[in-house]
CSV table of C-alpha atoms and ligand atoms in Angstrom, one decimal:
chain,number,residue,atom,x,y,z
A,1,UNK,CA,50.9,9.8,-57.5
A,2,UNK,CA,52.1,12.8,-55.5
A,3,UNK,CA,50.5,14.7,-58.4
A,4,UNK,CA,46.7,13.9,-57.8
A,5,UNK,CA,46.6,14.1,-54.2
A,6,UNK,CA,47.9,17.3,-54.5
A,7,UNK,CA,45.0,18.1,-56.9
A,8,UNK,CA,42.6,16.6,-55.0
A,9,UNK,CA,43.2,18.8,-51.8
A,10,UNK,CA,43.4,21.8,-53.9
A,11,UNK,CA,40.1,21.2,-55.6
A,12,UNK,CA,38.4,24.2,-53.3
A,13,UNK,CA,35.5,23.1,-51.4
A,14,UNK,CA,32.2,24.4,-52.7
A,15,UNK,CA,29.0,25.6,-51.1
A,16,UNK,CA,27.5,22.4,-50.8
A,17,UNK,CA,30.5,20.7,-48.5
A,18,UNK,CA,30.2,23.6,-46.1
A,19,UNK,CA,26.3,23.1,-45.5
A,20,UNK,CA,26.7,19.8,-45.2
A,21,UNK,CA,29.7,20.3,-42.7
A,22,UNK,CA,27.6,22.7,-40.4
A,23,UNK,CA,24.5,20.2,-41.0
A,24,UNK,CA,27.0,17.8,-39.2
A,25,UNK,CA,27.9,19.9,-36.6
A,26,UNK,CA,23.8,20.8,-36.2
A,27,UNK,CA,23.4,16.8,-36.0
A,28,UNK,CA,26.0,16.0,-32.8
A,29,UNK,CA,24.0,18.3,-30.4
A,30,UNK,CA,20.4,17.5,-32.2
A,31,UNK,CA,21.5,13.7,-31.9
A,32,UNK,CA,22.9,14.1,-28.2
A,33,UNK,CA,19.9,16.4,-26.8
A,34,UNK,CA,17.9,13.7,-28.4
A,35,UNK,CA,19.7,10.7,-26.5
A,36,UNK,CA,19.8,13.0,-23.0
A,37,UNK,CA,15.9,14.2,-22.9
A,38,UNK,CA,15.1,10.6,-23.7
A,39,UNK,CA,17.4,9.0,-20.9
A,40,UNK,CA,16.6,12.2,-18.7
A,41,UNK,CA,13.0,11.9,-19.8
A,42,UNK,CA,12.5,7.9,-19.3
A,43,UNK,CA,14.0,8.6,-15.8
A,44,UNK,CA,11.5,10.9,-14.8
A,45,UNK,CA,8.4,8.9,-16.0
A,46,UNK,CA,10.1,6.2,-14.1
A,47,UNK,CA,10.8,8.0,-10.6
A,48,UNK,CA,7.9,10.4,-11.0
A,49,UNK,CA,5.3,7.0,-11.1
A,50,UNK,CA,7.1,5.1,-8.3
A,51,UNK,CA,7.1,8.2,-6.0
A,52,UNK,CA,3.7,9.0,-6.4
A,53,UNK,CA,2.5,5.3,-5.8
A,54,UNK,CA,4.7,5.7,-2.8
A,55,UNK,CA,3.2,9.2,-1.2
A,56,UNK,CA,-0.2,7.9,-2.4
A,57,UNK,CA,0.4,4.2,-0.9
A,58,UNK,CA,1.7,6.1,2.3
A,59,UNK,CA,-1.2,8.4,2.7
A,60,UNK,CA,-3.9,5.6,2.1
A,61,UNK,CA,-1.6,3.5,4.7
A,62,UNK,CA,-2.0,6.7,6.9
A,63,UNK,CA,-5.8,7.0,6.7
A,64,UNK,CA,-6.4,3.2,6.9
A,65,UNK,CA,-3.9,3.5,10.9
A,66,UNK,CA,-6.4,6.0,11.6
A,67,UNK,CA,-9.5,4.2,10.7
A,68,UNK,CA,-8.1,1.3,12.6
A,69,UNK,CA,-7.5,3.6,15.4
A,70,UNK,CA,-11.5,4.4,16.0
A,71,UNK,CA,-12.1,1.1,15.0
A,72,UNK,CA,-10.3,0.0,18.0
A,73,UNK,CA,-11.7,2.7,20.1
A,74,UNK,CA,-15.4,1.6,19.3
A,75,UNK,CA,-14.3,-2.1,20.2
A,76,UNK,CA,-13.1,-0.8,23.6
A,77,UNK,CA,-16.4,1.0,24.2
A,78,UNK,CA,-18.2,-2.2,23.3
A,79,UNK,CA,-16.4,-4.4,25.4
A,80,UNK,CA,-16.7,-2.0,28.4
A,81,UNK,CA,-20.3,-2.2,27.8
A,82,UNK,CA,-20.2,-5.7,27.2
A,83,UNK,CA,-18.3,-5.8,31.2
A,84,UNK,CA,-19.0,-3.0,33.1
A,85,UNK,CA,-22.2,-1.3,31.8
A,86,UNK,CA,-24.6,-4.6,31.1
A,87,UNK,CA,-24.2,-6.2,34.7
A,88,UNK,CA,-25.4,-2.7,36.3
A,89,UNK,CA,-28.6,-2.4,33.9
A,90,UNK,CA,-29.5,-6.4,33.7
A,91,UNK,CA,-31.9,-5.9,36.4
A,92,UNK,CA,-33.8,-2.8,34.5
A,93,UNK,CA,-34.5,-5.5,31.7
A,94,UNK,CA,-37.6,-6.7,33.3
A,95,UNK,CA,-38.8,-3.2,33.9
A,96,UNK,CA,-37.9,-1.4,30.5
A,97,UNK,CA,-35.1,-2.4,28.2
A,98,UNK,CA,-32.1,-0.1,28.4
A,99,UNK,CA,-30.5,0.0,25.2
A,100,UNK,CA,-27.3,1.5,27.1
A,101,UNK,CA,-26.9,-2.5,27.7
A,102,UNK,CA,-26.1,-3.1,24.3
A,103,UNK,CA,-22.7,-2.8,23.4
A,104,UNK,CA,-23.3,-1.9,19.5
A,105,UNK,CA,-25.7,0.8,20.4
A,106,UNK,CA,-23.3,2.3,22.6
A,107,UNK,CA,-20.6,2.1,20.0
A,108,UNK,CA,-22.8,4.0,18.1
A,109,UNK,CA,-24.4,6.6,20.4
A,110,UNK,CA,-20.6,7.8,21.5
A,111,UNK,CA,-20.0,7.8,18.0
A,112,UNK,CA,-22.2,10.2,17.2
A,113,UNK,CA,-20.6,12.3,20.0
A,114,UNK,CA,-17.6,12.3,18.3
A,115,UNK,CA,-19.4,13.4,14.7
A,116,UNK,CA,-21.0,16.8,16.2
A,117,UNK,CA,-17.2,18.0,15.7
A,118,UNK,CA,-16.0,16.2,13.1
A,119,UNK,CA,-19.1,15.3,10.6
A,120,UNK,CA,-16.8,13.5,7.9
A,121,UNK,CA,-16.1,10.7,10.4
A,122,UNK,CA,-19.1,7.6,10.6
A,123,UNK,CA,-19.1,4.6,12.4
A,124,UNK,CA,-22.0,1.8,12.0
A,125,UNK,CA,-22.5,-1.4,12.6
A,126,UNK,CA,-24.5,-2.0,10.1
A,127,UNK,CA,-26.6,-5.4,9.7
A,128,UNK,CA,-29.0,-6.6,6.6
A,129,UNK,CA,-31.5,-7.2,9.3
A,130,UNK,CA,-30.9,-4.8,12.3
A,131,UNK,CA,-33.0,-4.8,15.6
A,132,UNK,CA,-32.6,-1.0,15.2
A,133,UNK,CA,-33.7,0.4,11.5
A,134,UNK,CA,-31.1,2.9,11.8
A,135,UNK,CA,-28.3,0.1,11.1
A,136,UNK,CA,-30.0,-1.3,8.1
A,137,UNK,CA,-27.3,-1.8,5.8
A,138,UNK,CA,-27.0,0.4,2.6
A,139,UNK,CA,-26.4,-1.2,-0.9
A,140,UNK,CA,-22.7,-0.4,-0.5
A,141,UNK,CA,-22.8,-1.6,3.2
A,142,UNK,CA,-25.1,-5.2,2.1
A,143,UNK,CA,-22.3,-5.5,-0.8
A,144,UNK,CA,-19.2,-6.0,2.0
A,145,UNK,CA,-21.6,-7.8,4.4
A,146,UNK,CA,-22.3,-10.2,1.2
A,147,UNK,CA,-18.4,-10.4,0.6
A,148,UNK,CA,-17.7,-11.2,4.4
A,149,UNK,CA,-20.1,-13.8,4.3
A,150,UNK,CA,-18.8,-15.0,0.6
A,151,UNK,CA,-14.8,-15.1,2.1
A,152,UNK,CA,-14.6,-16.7,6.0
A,153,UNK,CA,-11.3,-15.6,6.3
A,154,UNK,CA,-11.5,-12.2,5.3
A,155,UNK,CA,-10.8,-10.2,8.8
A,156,UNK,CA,-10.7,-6.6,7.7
A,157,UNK,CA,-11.1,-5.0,3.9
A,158,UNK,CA,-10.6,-1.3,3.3
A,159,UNK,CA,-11.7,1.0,0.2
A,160,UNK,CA,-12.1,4.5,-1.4
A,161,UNK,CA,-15.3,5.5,-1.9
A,162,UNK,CA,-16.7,9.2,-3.0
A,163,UNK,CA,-19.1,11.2,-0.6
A,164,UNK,CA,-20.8,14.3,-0.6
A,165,UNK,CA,-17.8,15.7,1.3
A,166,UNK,CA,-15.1,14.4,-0.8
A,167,UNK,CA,-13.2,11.4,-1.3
A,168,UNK,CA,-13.7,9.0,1.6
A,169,UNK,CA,-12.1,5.8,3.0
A,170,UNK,CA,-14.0,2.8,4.6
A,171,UNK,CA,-12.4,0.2,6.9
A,172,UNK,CA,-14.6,-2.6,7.6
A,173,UNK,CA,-14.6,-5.6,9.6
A,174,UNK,CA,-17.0,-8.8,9.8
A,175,UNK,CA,-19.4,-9.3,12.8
A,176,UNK,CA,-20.1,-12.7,13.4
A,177,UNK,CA,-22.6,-14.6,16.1
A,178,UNK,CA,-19.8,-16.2,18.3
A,179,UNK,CA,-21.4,-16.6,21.7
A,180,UNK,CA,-24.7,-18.3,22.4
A,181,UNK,CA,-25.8,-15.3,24.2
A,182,UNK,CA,-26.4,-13.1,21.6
A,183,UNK,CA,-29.0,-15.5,20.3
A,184,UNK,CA,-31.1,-14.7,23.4
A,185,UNK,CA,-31.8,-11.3,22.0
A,186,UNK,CA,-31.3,-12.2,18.2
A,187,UNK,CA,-32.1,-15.7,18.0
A,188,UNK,CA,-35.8,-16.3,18.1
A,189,UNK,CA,-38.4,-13.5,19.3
A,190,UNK,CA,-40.2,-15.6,21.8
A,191,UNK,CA,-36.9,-16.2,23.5
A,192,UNK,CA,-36.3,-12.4,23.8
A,193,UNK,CA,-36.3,-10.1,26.6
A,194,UNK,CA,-40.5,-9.3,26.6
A,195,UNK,CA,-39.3,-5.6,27.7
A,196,UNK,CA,-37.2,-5.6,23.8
A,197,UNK,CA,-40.3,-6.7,22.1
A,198,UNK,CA,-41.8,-3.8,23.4
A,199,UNK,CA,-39.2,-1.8,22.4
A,200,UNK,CA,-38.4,-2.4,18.6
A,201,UNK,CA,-40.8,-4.7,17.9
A,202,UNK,CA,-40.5,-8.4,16.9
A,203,UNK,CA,-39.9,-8.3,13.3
A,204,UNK,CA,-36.2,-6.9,13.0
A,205,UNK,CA,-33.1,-8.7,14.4
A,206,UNK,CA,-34.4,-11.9,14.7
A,207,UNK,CA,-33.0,-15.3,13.2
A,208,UNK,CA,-29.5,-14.8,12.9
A,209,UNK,CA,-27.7,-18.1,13.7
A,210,UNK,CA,-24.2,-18.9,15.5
A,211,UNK,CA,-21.4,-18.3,13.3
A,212,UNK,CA,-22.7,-16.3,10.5
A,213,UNK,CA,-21.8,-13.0,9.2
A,214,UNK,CA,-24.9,-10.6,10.6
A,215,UNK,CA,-23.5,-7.7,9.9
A,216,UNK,CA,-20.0,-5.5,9.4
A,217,UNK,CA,-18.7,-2.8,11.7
A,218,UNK,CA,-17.7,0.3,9.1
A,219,UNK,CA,-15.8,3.1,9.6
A,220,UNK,CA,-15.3,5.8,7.3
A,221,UNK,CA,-12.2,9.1,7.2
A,222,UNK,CA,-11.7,11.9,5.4
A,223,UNK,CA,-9.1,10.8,3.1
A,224,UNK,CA,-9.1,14.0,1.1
A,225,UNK,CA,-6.7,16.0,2.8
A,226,UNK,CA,-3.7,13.6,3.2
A,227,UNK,CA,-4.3,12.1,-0.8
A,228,UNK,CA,-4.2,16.0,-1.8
A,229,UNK,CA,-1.4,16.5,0.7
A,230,UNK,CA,0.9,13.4,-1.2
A,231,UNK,CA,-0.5,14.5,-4.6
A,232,UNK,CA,1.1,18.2,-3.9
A,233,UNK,CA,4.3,16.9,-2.6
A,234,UNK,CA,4.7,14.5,-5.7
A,235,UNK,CA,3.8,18.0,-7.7
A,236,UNK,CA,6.7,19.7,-5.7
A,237,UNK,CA,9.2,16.8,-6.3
A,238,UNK,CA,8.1,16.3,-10.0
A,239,UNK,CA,8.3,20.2,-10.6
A,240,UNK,CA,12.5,19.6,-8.6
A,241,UNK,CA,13.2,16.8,-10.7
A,242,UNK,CA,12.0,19.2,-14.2
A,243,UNK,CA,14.0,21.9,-13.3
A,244,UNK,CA,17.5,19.5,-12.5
A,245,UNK,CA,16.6,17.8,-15.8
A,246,UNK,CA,16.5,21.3,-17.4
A,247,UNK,CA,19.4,22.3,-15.6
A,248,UNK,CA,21.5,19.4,-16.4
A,249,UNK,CA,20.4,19.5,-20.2
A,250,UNK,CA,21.9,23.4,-20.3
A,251,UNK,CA,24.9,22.0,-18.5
A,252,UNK,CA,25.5,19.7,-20.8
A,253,UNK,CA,25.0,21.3,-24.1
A,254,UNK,CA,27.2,24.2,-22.7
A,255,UNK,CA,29.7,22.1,-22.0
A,256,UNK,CA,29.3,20.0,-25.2
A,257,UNK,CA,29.6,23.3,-26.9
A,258,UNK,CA,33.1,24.4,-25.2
A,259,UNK,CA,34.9,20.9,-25.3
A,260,UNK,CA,33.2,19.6,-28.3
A,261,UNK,CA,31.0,21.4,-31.1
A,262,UNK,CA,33.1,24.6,-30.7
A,263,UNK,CA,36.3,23.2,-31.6
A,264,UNK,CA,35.6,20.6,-34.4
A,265,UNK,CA,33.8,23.8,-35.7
A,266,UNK,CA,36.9,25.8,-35.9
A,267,UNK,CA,39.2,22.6,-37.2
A,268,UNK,CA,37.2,22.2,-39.4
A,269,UNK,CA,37.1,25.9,-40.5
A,270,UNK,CA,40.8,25.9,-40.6
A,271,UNK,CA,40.7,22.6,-42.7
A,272,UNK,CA,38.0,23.8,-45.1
A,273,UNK,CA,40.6,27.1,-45.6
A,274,UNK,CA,43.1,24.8,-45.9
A,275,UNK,CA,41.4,23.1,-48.6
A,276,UNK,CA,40.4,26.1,-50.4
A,277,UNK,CA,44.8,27.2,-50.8
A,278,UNK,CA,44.6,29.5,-47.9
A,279,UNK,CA,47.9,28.4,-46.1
A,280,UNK,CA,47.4,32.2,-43.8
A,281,UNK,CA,45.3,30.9,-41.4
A,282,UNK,CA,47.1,30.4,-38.1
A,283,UNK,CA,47.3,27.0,-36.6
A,284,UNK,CA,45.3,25.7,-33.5
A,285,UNK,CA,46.0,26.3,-30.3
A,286,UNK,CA,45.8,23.2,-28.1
A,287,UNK,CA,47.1,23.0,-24.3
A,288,UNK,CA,44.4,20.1,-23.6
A,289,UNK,CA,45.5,16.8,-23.2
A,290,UNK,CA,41.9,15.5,-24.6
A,291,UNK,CA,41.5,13.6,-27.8
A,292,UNK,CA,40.4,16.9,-29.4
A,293,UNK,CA,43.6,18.8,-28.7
A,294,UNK,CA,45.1,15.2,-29.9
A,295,UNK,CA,43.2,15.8,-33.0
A,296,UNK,CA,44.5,19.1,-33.1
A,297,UNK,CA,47.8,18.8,-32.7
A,298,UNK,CA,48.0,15.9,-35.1
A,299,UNK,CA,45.8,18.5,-37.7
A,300,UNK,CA,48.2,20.7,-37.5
A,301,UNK,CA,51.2,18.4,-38.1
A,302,UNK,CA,49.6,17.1,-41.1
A,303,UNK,CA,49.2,20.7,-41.9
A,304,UNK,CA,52.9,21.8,-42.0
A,305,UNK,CA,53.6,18.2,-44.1
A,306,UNK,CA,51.4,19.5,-46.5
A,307,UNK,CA,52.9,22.9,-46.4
A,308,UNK,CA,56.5,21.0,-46.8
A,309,UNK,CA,55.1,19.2,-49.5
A,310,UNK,CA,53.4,21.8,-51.3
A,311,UNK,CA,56.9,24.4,-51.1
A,312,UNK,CA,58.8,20.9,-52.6
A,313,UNK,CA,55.9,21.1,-55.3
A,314,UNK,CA,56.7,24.8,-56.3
A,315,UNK,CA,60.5,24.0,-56.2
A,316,UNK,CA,60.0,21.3,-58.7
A,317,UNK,CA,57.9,23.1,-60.8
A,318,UNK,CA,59.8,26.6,-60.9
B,1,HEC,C1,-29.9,-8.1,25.8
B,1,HEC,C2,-30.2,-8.4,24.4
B,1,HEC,C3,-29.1,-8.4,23.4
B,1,HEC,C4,-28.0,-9.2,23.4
B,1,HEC,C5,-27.7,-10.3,24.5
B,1,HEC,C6,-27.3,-8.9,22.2
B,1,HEC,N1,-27.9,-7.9,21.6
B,1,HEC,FE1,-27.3,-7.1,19.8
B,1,HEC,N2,-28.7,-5.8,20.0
B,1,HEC,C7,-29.7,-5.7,20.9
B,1,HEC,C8,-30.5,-4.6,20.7
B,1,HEC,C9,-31.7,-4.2,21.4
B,1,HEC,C10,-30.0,-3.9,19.6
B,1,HEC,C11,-30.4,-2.6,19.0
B,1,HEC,C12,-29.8,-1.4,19.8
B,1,HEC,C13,-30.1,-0.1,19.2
B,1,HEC,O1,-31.2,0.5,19.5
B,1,HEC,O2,-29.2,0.4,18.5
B,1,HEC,C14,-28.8,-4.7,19.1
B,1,HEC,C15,-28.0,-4.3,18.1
B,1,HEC,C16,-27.0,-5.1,17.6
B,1,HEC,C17,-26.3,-4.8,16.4
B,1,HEC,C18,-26.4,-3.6,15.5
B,1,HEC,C19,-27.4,-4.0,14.4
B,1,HEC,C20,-28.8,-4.0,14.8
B,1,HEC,O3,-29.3,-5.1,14.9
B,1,HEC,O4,-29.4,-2.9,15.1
B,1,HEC,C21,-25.4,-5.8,16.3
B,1,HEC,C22,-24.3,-6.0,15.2
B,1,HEC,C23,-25.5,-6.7,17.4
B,1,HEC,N3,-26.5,-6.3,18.2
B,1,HEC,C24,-24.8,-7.8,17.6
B,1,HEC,C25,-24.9,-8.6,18.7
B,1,HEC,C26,-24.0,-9.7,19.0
B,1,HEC,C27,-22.8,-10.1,18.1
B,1,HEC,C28,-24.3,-10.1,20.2
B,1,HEC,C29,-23.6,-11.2,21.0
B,1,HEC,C30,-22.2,-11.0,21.3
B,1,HEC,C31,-25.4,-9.4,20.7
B,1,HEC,N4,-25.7,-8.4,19.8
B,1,HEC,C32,-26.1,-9.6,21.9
B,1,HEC,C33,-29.9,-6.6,21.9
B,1,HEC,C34,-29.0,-7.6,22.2
């Protein structure tokens, strides 16, 4: 019994068992960088997609605030015309109509104020049949004045759309016949102010009835610079999170390689000598308290039975 264990741990260890040995060694690290770049790896796809919905959710949030900010302005403008401006100039209407008397003109005209400096910004209220030409709706304008008209309880709806000067955002919001009075100028021609018919005429503007969607108020802002501004911090962050991935990966496969790889290498070195008759080579030394140095120590105990066993062996035989 003794006899063929003996034998068997004698038998030296060919070529084939070392490959195979440093083929295992070879597959921890393989099998553990696998494992870590796919966690590490799975991580990033995760974060790097939910921060750049966030940046780009933030900067569309922020260009939407602003676009509500003019829209707001231009509804201040109108009501001051609608208070302040139109009781002064009612009497001109019999002489010559002042179209400083009407509030969505003078949204306009201070609008266009504003664009000399900054051409990327546009206001309109634009209609599908405007007293002025100049607000005649575009396709893209009739398609959210057709929505408006389509959803009643749609207040506001916002949107991307591509200019000549870049990427642009829209903010528009429904205008609706809600006072009788309107319908003095847009309701039928013969009721109109005569000094308007001279004016622009008695084919445009007419017809529109109380409650219905004429038109939408549209805004549009620059919403290049802040999308590129999220897009280059989500590059920054993305390009941060690479380098602690790459960082962390080192770490741990230097690590791996001192308190792992580097000493099952040399046990099992030691063990393959052993194996091979060569009772010289020293024993391990092991001051860790790890289940390696456990390994270790309980290696090299089973090393000096052997040893015992193997000097009884000789005894016998000689
Ligand atoms: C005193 C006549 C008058 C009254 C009252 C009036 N409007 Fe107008 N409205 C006009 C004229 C004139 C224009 C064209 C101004 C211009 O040259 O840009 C206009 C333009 C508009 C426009 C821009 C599209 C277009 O037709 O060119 C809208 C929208 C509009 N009015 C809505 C209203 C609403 C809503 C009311 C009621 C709250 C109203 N208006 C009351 C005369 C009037």
């Amino acid at each position: 019994m003794l006899n063929s264990e003996v034998m068997e741990l004698t038998v030296p260890a060919g070529g084939a068992s070392l490959v195979s040995r440093k083929m295992n060694v070879m597959g921890i690290t393989t099998k553990f960088n696998l494992i870590l770049i796919g966690v590490l790896g799975l991580g990033f796809a995760v974060f790097s997609a939910m921060t750049h919905r966030a940046l780009y959710d933030n900067a569309y949030r922020e260009v939407v605030a602003q676009a509500g900010l003019m829209m707001d302005s231009s509804m201040a403008l109108r009501s001051y015309t609608e208070r302040e401006i139109r009781p002064l100039l009612k009497p001109q209407l019999t002489v010559a109509f002042p179209p400083q008397i009407v509030p969505a003109y003078a949204a306009t005209q201070s609008f266009m104020q504003l664009r000399k400096n900054n051409p990327e910004y546009s206001y309109k209220e634009a209609s599908t049949n405007p007293t002025n030409p100049r607000d005649r709706a575009l396709d893209w304008e009739a398609d959210i004045i057709r929505m408006f008209r389509n959803k009643p309880d749609l207040e506001e709806f916002s949107g991307m759309r591509d200019t000549p000067g870049g990427q642009a955002l829209y903010l528009a919001r429904p205008i609706r016949v809600t006072d009788e009075g309107c319908l003095a100028c847009h309701g039928l021609p013969s009721a109109a102010p005569a000094t308007m018919i001279e004016r622009y005429g008695n084919d445009n503007g007419f017809g529109w009835e109380m409650g219905k969607v004429v038109g939408a108020q549209i805004v549009s802002v620059p919403a290049d610079v802040p999308i590129a501004k999220a897009q280059s911090i989500s590059q920054l962050l993305m390009v941060m999170l690479a380098a602690i991935c790459g960082v962390i990966i080192l770490l741990a496969n230097v690590l791996l390689r001192v308190f792992v790889t580097r000493p099952i290498q040399r046990m099992s070195q030691t063990a393959n000598e052993v194996s091979q008759g060569n009772m010289e080579v020293p024993e391990f030394e092991t001051n860790g308290k790890d289940e390696l140095s456990v390994l270790a120590k309980s290696f090299n105990r089973m090393r000096r039975s052997l040893d015992k066993a193997m000097a009884m062996l000789d005894s016998e035989r000689s």
